[in-house]
Amino acid sequence: MTRRAPTIPDSELDVLSVLWELKTGTVREILDTLHKRGREWSYATVATLLDRLERKQFISSNRDELAYVYKALIPADDVRHRRLSNILEKLFDNDPSALVMHVVKTYRMKPEEVDKLKDALEKGGRKRTRAASTAKV
């Protein structure tokens, strides 16, 4: 039986996105950035979320200084791909065109965004490895 990849709830994703932005950070630095983004979490909450992410091996920590310094081990594009694949499967019956049509019909796009979309559609999509496309985040 294949073991499912661990998921990333939205709260953990918020913390991970700060690490992608900062490259590395202490609990305090991550907390300060989250506060600037409107998240009113406590130090303990952020520390708990970092611990969960580290147990799932999405981040690592280093204690060369007084405080732990965390860094992301999983690229943002991998998480985007995994989460979008999950949405595609659960909400659009694995039909990418249905997803794209939903986005085009639902959201107003700037002309330059439409041009980028047309260009991407003309070039076709990239194929991913089986492991990357089946994992859940």
Tab-separated table of C-alpha atoms in Angstrom:
chain	number	residue	atom	x	y	z
A	1	MET	CA	0.000	0.000	0.000
A	2	THR	CA	1.388	3.419	-0.963
A	3	ARG	CA	1.827	5.958	1.763
A	4	ARG	CA	0.168	9.314	1.101
A	5	ALA	CA	2.286	12.449	1.218
A	6	PRO	CA	1.462	14.643	4.222
A	7	THR	CA	-0.942	17.519	3.662
A	8	ILE	CA	-0.388	21.175	4.443
A	9	PRO	CA	-3.347	22.927	6.068
A	10	ASP	CA	-3.819	26.635	5.333
A	11	SER	CA	-2.307	27.699	8.672
A	12	GLU	CA	0.905	25.773	7.951
A	13	LEU	CA	0.896	27.116	4.403
A	14	ASP	CA	0.810	30.669	5.774
A	15	VAL	CA	3.971	29.944	7.779
A	16	LEU	CA	5.642	28.190	4.867
A	17	SER	CA	4.910	31.106	2.537
A	18	VAL	CA	6.740	33.427	4.952
A	19	LEU	CA	9.766	31.117	4.822
A	20	TRP	CA	9.696	31.154	1.016
A	21	GLU	CA	9.736	34.950	1.162
A	22	LEU	CA	12.398	35.316	3.879
A	23	LYS	CA	14.496	32.280	2.778
A	24	THR	CA	15.310	31.641	6.476
A	25	GLY	CA	13.806	32.899	9.711
A	26	THR	CA	13.427	32.511	13.438
A	27	VAL	CA	10.060	32.091	15.112
A	28	ARG	CA	10.128	35.813	15.997
A	29	GLU	CA	10.910	36.905	12.412
A	30	ILE	CA	8.189	34.665	11.019
A	31	LEU	CA	5.713	35.889	13.648
A	32	ASP	CA	6.502	39.542	12.848
A	33	THR	CA	5.899	38.935	9.132
A	34	LEU	CA	2.621	37.130	9.868
A	35	HIS	CA	1.500	40.038	12.060
A	36	LYS	CA	2.202	42.433	9.184
A	37	ARG	CA	-0.026	40.212	7.020
A	38	GLY	CA	-2.870	40.480	9.540
A	39	ARG	CA	-2.413	37.156	11.336
A	40	GLU	CA	-2.727	37.744	15.085
A	41	TRP	CA	-1.118	34.516	16.199
A	42	SER	CA	0.986	33.981	19.298
A	43	TYR	CA	4.628	32.983	19.423
A	44	ALA	CA	3.572	29.529	20.672
A	45	THR	CA	1.181	29.036	17.737
A	46	VAL	CA	3.890	29.794	15.182
A	47	ALA	CA	6.368	27.561	17.013
A	48	THR	CA	3.823	24.708	16.967
A	49	LEU	CA	3.159	25.150	13.238
A	50	LEU	CA	6.907	25.155	12.541
A	51	ASP	CA	7.287	21.971	14.574
A	52	ARG	CA	4.535	20.287	12.537
A	53	LEU	CA	6.118	21.378	9.253
A	54	GLU	CA	9.491	20.073	10.390
A	55	ARG	CA	8.018	16.696	11.411
A	56	LYS	CA	6.512	16.448	7.919
A	57	GLN	CA	9.980	17.287	6.502
A	58	PHE	CA	8.741	20.390	4.658
A	59	ILE	CA	11.195	22.597	6.576
A	60	SER	CA	14.411	22.173	8.532
A	61	SER	CA	15.881	23.970	11.520
A	62	ASN	CA	19.388	24.881	12.520
A	63	ARG	CA	20.496	26.019	15.954
A	64	ASP	CA	23.914	27.479	15.302
A	65	GLU	CA	22.903	30.699	17.074
A	66	LEU	CA	20.745	31.349	20.138
A	67	ALA	CA	17.458	30.728	18.315
A	68	TYR	CA	16.413	28.076	15.845
A	69	VAL	CA	16.614	29.260	12.243
A	70	TYR	CA	14.136	27.607	9.882
A	71	LYS	CA	14.208	27.175	6.116
A	72	ALA	CA	11.842	25.614	3.619
A	73	LEU	CA	12.818	22.285	2.066
A	74	ILE	CA	9.914	22.118	-0.395
A	75	PRO	CA	9.657	24.640	-3.243
A	76	ALA	CA	6.540	26.791	-3.590
A	77	ASP	CA	5.900	25.426	-7.088
A	78	ASP	CA	5.720	21.854	-5.738
A	79	VAL	CA	3.100	22.864	-3.178
A	80	ARG	CA	1.116	24.825	-5.779
A	81	HIS	CA	1.171	21.851	-8.130
A	82	ARG	CA	0.101	19.379	-5.462
A	83	ARG	CA	-2.716	21.559	-4.135
A	84	LEU	CA	-3.958	22.406	-7.613
A	85	SER	CA	-3.880	18.718	-8.591
A	86	ASN	CA	-6.010	17.984	-5.549
A	87	ILE	CA	-8.518	20.708	-6.510
A	88	LEU	CA	-8.513	19.503	-10.113
A	89	GLU	CA	-9.304	15.961	-8.975
A	90	LYS	CA	-11.930	16.823	-6.356
A	91	LEU	CA	-13.744	19.750	-7.990
A	92	PHE	CA	-13.169	19.424	-11.738
A	93	ASP	CA	-13.130	15.664	-12.324
A	94	ASN	CA	-9.479	15.808	-13.462
A	95	ASP	CA	-10.419	18.084	-16.374
A	96	PRO	CA	-7.890	20.943	-16.624
A	97	SER	CA	-9.959	22.715	-19.273
A	98	ALA	CA	-12.905	22.900	-16.863
A	99	LEU	CA	-10.647	24.529	-14.271
A	100	VAL	CA	-9.279	27.053	-16.767
A	101	MET	CA	-12.770	27.838	-18.064
A	102	HIS	CA	-13.985	28.387	-14.509
A	103	VAL	CA	-11.156	30.836	-13.827
A	104	VAL	CA	-11.676	32.685	-17.129
A	105	LYS	CA	-15.443	33.005	-16.569
A	106	THR	CA	-15.215	33.909	-12.885
A	107	TYR	CA	-12.305	36.360	-12.658
A	108	ARG	CA	-11.691	39.560	-14.564
A	109	MET	CA	-8.274	39.449	-16.232
A	110	LYS	CA	-6.098	42.278	-17.508
A	111	PRO	CA	-5.316	42.212	-21.241
A	112	GLU	CA	-1.679	41.263	-20.564
A	113	GLU	CA	-2.859	38.347	-18.395
A	114	VAL	CA	-5.144	37.168	-21.196
A	115	ASP	CA	-2.199	37.346	-23.605
A	116	LYS	CA	-0.053	35.284	-21.226
A	117	LEU	CA	-2.840	32.712	-20.916
A	118	LYS	CA	-3.277	32.493	-24.691
A	119	ASP	CA	0.465	32.064	-25.108
A	120	ALA	CA	0.581	29.300	-22.492
A	121	LEU	CA	-2.369	27.500	-24.100
A	122	GLU	CA	-0.728	27.651	-27.523
A	123	LYS	CA	2.501	26.183	-26.159
A	124	GLY	CA	0.685	23.441	-24.260
A	125	GLY	CA	1.265	22.228	-20.726
A	126	ARG	CA	4.355	20.634	-19.286
A	127	LYS	CA	4.197	17.045	-18.169
A	128	ARG	CA	5.168	16.291	-14.599
A	129	THR	CA	6.594	13.168	-13.074
A	130	ARG	CA	4.088	10.652	-11.741
A	131	ALA	CA	5.250	11.163	-8.139
A	132	ALA	CA	4.775	14.942	-8.268
A	133	SER	CA	1.353	14.745	-9.861
A	134	THR	CA	-0.101	12.168	-7.463
A	135	ALA	CA	1.147	13.510	-4.137
A	136	LYS	CA	-1.282	15.466	-1.940
A	137	VAL	CA	-0.472	18.658	-0.087
